Amino acid sequence: MGKRLTQIATRTGDDGTTGLGDNTRVPKDSRRVQAMGDVDELNSHIGLLLCEDVPADVRSLLVEIQHQLFNLGGELSIPGFELLKPDAVLALDEALAAHNGQLPRLQEFILPAGNRAAAQAHVCRTVARRAERSVVALGAAEAVRETPRHYLNRLSDLMFVLARVCNRMNGGDDVYWKSEKLQRSNDGSPG
């Protein structure tokens, strides 16, 4: 990973291929490039979330996640290489337990809404799930370590929890789904 970009527009991709970190060229629509792009998009959405007012501990966690996602993207760009360590998954597990432990239990599904930070965290959650699906699809075609898949799975869960944390800033709350079944049970109607 010693290369640094000095020329941005190389025109080498004009033929519909892109270079991987091991100097091989692959089609831009390959599963590997799709997974790399989804991870990059996720990282960009987390950057957008960092533009919002979030608690200091959440901010430092998100910055660390951005670095780990860059490691994941680097790993995906070099087949057979390991950059994302299993400790990164453990760190997400710990953050998930700590933040979820401070939240009230869910009584109903919530909508991806609330304040801007929470809504953006939900966008991050859905993009993380897409990135996970891309890594799973890549793993069905090529050898991929399990750590990237585990990391994205855990990160999506964490982004859901962080959306709930963000919704509680300044006394807010989640936006609950108004299900017909729940409505009937609350007003005594038969289900």
mmCIF file of C-alpha atoms in Angstrom:
data_model
loop_
_atom_site.group_PDB
_atom_site.id
_atom_site.type_symbol
_atom_site.label_atom_id
_atom_site.label_comp_id
_atom_site.label_asym_id
_atom_site.label_seq_id
_atom_site.Cartn_x
_atom_site.Cartn_y
_atom_site.Cartn_z
ATOM 1 C CA MET A 1 0.000 0.000 0.000
ATOM 2 C CA GLY A 2 2.989 2.265 -0.521
ATOM 3 C CA LYS A 3 1.532 3.920 -3.611
ATOM 4 C CA ARG A 4 0.157 7.416 -3.271
ATOM 5 C CA LEU A 5 -1.999 9.075 -5.878
ATOM 6 C CA THR A 6 -0.190 11.792 -7.763
ATOM 7 C CA GLN A 7 -2.292 11.745 -10.914
ATOM 8 C CA ILE A 8 -6.065 11.472 -10.505
ATOM 9 C CA ALA A 9 -7.217 11.317 -14.147
ATOM 10 C CA THR A 10 -5.113 8.494 -15.603
ATOM 11 C CA ARG A 11 -7.596 7.552 -18.353
ATOM 12 C CA THR A 12 -6.629 3.889 -17.881
ATOM 13 C CA GLY A 13 -10.242 3.127 -16.916
ATOM 14 C CA ASP A 14 -11.680 4.463 -20.127
ATOM 15 C CA ASP A 15 -11.835 0.891 -21.431
ATOM 16 C CA GLY A 16 -14.246 -0.167 -18.644
ATOM 17 C CA THR A 17 -11.625 -1.750 -16.404
ATOM 18 C CA THR A 18 -10.016 -0.660 -13.153
ATOM 19 C CA GLY A 19 -6.787 -1.564 -11.422
ATOM 20 C CA LEU A 20 -6.708 -3.497 -8.187
ATOM 21 C CA GLY A 21 -4.060 -3.081 -5.527
ATOM 22 C CA ASP A 22 -2.139 -6.079 -6.874
ATOM 23 C CA ASN A 23 -1.844 -4.368 -10.288
ATOM 24 C CA THR A 24 -4.370 -6.657 -12.000
ATOM 25 C CA ARG A 25 -7.152 -5.090 -14.059
ATOM 26 C CA VAL A 26 -10.757 -6.173 -13.733
ATOM 27 C CA PRO A 27 -14.030 -5.026 -15.305
ATOM 28 C CA LYS A 28 -15.621 -2.136 -13.428
ATOM 29 C CA ASP A 29 -18.796 -4.176 -13.024
ATOM 30 C CA SER A 30 -17.046 -7.114 -11.329
ATOM 31 C CA ARG A 31 -18.296 -8.332 -7.961
ATOM 32 C CA ARG A 32 -15.060 -7.204 -6.325
ATOM 33 C CA VAL A 33 -15.366 -3.657 -7.650
ATOM 34 C CA GLN A 34 -19.052 -3.599 -6.637
ATOM 35 C CA ALA A 35 -18.119 -4.563 -3.067
ATOM 36 C CA MET A 36 -15.324 -1.979 -2.985
ATOM 37 C CA GLY A 37 -17.723 0.694 -4.251
ATOM 38 C CA ASP A 38 -20.404 -0.157 -1.693
ATOM 39 C CA VAL A 39 -17.856 0.048 1.136
ATOM 40 C CA ASP A 40 -16.617 3.374 -0.229
ATOM 41 C CA GLU A 41 -20.189 4.697 -0.421
ATOM 42 C CA LEU A 42 -20.795 3.588 3.175
ATOM 43 C CA ASN A 43 -17.665 5.408 4.299
ATOM 44 C CA SER A 44 -18.854 8.540 2.494
ATOM 45 C CA HIS A 45 -22.255 8.367 4.197
ATOM 46 C CA ILE A 46 -20.547 8.054 7.568
ATOM 47 C CA GLY A 47 -18.546 11.155 6.650
ATOM 48 C CA LEU A 48 -21.841 12.927 6.019
ATOM 49 C CA LEU A 49 -23.160 11.728 9.385
ATOM 50 C CA LEU A 50 -20.072 13.244 10.996
ATOM 51 C CA CYS A 51 -21.210 16.655 9.688
ATOM 52 C CA GLU A 52 -24.158 16.429 12.085
ATOM 53 C CA ASP A 53 -24.273 17.122 15.800
ATOM 54 C CA VAL A 54 -23.620 13.734 17.441
ATOM 55 C CA PRO A 55 -22.436 12.826 20.943
ATOM 56 C CA ALA A 56 -18.645 12.984 21.374
ATOM 57 C CA ASP A 57 -18.291 9.236 21.995
ATOM 58 C CA VAL A 58 -20.323 8.488 18.875
ATOM 59 C CA ARG A 59 -18.155 10.905 16.879
ATOM 60 C CA SER A 60 -14.902 9.194 17.911
ATOM 61 C CA LEU A 61 -16.452 5.777 17.211
ATOM 62 C CA LEU A 62 -17.523 6.861 13.715
ATOM 63 C CA VAL A 63 -14.060 8.224 12.935
ATOM 64 C CA GLU A 64 -12.530 4.873 13.921
ATOM 65 C CA ILE A 65 -15.117 3.068 11.793
ATOM 66 C CA GLN A 66 -14.115 5.200 8.798
ATOM 67 C CA HIS A 67 -10.508 4.064 9.217
ATOM 68 C CA GLN A 68 -11.597 0.430 9.482
ATOM 69 C CA LEU A 69 -13.766 0.761 6.379
ATOM 70 C CA PHE A 70 -10.738 2.114 4.546
ATOM 71 C CA ASN A 71 -8.863 -1.015 5.696
ATOM 72 C CA LEU A 72 -11.754 -3.128 4.426
ATOM 73 C CA GLY A 73 -11.713 -1.375 1.058
ATOM 74 C CA GLY A 74 -7.969 -1.905 0.830
ATOM 75 C CA GLU A 75 -8.379 -5.573 1.636
ATOM 76 C CA LEU A 76 -11.029 -5.959 -1.042
ATOM 77 C CA SER A 77 -8.750 -4.250 -3.558
ATOM 78 C CA ILE A 78 -5.972 -6.802 -3.015
ATOM 79 C CA PRO A 79 -7.279 -10.374 -3.345
ATOM 80 C CA GLY A 80 -5.915 -12.611 -0.598
ATOM 81 C CA PHE A 81 -4.645 -9.706 1.543
ATOM 82 C CA GLU A 82 -5.671 -9.055 5.162
ATOM 83 C CA LEU A 83 -6.038 -5.504 6.445
ATOM 84 C CA LEU A 84 -9.227 -5.646 8.522
ATOM 85 C CA LYS A 85 -8.445 -7.477 11.760
ATOM 86 C CA PRO A 86 -10.910 -9.541 13.835
ATOM 87 C CA ASP A 87 -10.336 -7.053 16.688
ATOM 88 C CA ALA A 88 -12.271 -4.497 14.623
ATOM 89 C CA VAL A 89 -15.360 -6.739 14.823
ATOM 90 C CA LEU A 90 -14.864 -7.109 18.568
ATOM 91 C CA ALA A 91 -14.712 -3.315 18.910
ATOM 92 C CA LEU A 92 -18.076 -3.056 17.139
ATOM 93 C CA ASP A 93 -19.536 -5.727 19.430
ATOM 94 C CA GLU A 94 -18.396 -3.746 22.465
ATOM 95 C CA ALA A 95 -19.774 -0.467 21.104
ATOM 96 C CA LEU A 96 -23.037 -2.160 20.218
ATOM 97 C CA ALA A 97 -23.453 -3.559 23.728
ATOM 98 C CA ALA A 98 -22.539 -0.259 25.391
ATOM 99 C CA HIS A 99 -24.872 1.930 23.328
ATOM 100 C CA ASN A 100 -27.765 -0.527 23.152
ATOM 101 C CA GLY A 101 -27.572 -1.071 26.914
ATOM 102 C CA GLN A 102 -28.526 2.587 27.458
ATOM 103 C CA LEU A 103 -31.637 2.434 25.259
ATOM 104 C CA PRO A 104 -35.173 1.421 26.189
ATOM 105 C CA ARG A 105 -36.385 -1.874 24.752
ATOM 106 C CA LEU A 106 -38.198 -1.584 21.456
ATOM 107 C CA GLN A 107 -41.948 -2.180 21.644
ATOM 108 C CA GLU A 108 -42.574 -1.714 17.932
ATOM 109 C CA PHE A 109 -40.669 -1.276 14.688
ATOM 110 C CA ILE A 110 -39.236 2.173 14.130
ATOM 111 C CA LEU A 111 -39.106 4.195 10.950
ATOM 112 C CA PRO A 112 -35.821 5.457 9.491
ATOM 113 C CA ALA A 113 -36.609 8.974 10.650
ATOM 114 C CA GLY A 114 -36.233 11.455 13.489
ATOM 115 C CA ASN A 115 -33.579 14.122 13.531
ATOM 116 C CA ARG A 116 -31.071 14.533 10.682
ATOM 117 C CA ALA A 117 -28.307 12.609 12.451
ATOM 118 C CA ALA A 118 -30.605 9.658 13.153
ATOM 119 C CA ALA A 119 -31.968 9.650 9.606
ATOM 120 C CA GLN A 120 -28.410 9.678 8.215
ATOM 121 C CA ALA A 121 -27.429 6.843 10.569
ATOM 122 C CA HIS A 122 -30.315 4.845 9.078
ATOM 123 C CA VAL A 123 -28.965 5.561 5.583
ATOM 124 C CA CYS A 124 -25.587 4.247 6.796
ATOM 125 C CA ARG A 125 -27.353 1.150 8.148
ATOM 126 C CA THR A 126 -28.965 0.357 4.801
ATOM 127 C CA VAL A 127 -25.792 1.005 2.806
ATOM 128 C CA ALA A 128 -23.894 -1.257 5.237
ATOM 129 C CA ARG A 129 -26.413 -4.018 4.503
ATOM 130 C CA ARG A 130 -25.912 -3.512 0.762
ATOM 131 C CA ALA A 131 -22.142 -3.629 1.195
ATOM 132 C CA GLU A 132 -22.552 -6.829 3.200
ATOM 133 C CA ARG A 133 -24.629 -8.376 0.401
ATOM 134 C CA SER A 134 -21.942 -7.384 -2.109
ATOM 135 C CA VAL A 135 -19.224 -9.011 0.001
ATOM 136 C CA VAL A 136 -21.358 -12.157 0.357
ATOM 137 C CA ALA A 137 -21.847 -12.249 -3.444
ATOM 138 C CA LEU A 138 -18.112 -11.787 -3.940
ATOM 139 C CA GLY A 139 -17.433 -14.595 -1.453
ATOM 140 C CA ALA A 140 -19.675 -16.926 -3.468
ATOM 141 C CA ALA A 141 -17.454 -16.373 -6.517
ATOM 142 C CA GLU A 142 -13.998 -15.831 -4.981
ATOM 143 C CA ALA A 143 -12.207 -16.499 -1.716
ATOM 144 C CA VAL A 144 -12.970 -13.751 0.829
ATOM 145 C CA ARG A 145 -12.152 -13.886 4.517
ATOM 146 C CA GLU A 146 -15.095 -13.926 6.939
ATOM 147 C CA THR A 147 -13.969 -10.832 8.877
ATOM 148 C CA PRO A 148 -15.222 -8.328 6.256
ATOM 149 C CA ARG A 149 -18.642 -9.981 6.227
ATOM 150 C CA HIS A 150 -18.807 -10.045 10.029
ATOM 151 C CA TYR A 151 -17.698 -6.416 10.254
ATOM 152 C CA LEU A 152 -20.384 -5.153 7.873
ATOM 153 C CA ASN A 153 -23.090 -7.238 9.540
ATOM 154 C CA ARG A 154 -22.179 -5.860 12.956
ATOM 155 C CA LEU A 155 -21.785 -2.329 11.622
ATOM 156 C CA SER A 156 -25.318 -2.325 10.228
ATOM 157 C CA ASP A 157 -26.639 -3.366 13.643
ATOM 158 C CA LEU A 158 -24.567 -0.663 15.301
ATOM 159 C CA MET A 159 -25.838 2.019 12.920
ATOM 160 C CA PHE A 160 -29.409 1.085 13.873
ATOM 161 C CA VAL A 161 -28.530 1.533 17.533
ATOM 162 C CA LEU A 162 -26.669 4.792 16.865
ATOM 163 C CA ALA A 163 -29.739 6.116 15.029
ATOM 164 C CA ARG A 164 -31.709 5.495 18.206
ATOM 165 C CA VAL A 165 -28.986 7.192 20.273
ATOM 166 C CA CYS A 166 -29.062 10.215 17.966
ATOM 167 C CA ASN A 167 -32.854 10.418 18.162
ATOM 168 C CA ARG A 168 -32.589 10.739 21.926
ATOM 169 C CA MET A 169 -30.300 13.754 21.806
ATOM 170 C CA ASN A 170 -32.011 16.802 23.284
ATOM 171 C CA GLY A 171 -34.927 14.747 24.614
ATOM 172 C CA GLY A 172 -36.116 13.245 21.307
ATOM 173 C CA ASP A 173 -37.367 9.735 20.631
ATOM 174 C CA ASP A 174 -37.676 7.177 17.843
ATOM 175 C CA VAL A 175 -40.403 7.461 15.220
ATOM 176 C CA TYR A 176 -42.575 4.381 15.636
ATOM 177 C CA TRP A 177 -44.366 2.519 12.874
ATOM 178 C CA LYS A 178 -48.125 2.776 13.193
ATOM 179 C CA SER A 179 -49.030 -0.813 12.415
ATOM 180 C CA GLU A 180 -52.684 -1.717 11.955
ATOM 181 C CA LYS A 181 -52.271 -4.773 14.184
ATOM 182 C CA LEU A 182 -50.791 -2.702 17.012
ATOM 183 C CA GLN A 183 -53.523 -0.088 16.551
ATOM 184 C CA ARG A 184 -56.230 -2.776 16.906
ATOM 185 C CA SER A 185 -54.620 -4.262 20.010
ATOM 186 C CA ASN A 186 -54.331 -0.837 21.641
ATOM 187 C CA ASP A 187 -57.973 0.109 21.022
ATOM 188 C CA GLY A 188 -59.390 -3.301 21.980
ATOM 189 C CA SER A 189 -60.438 -4.322 18.473
ATOM 190 C CA PRO A 190 -60.138 -8.034 17.644
ATOM 191 C CA GLY A 191 -57.013 -8.869 15.690
#
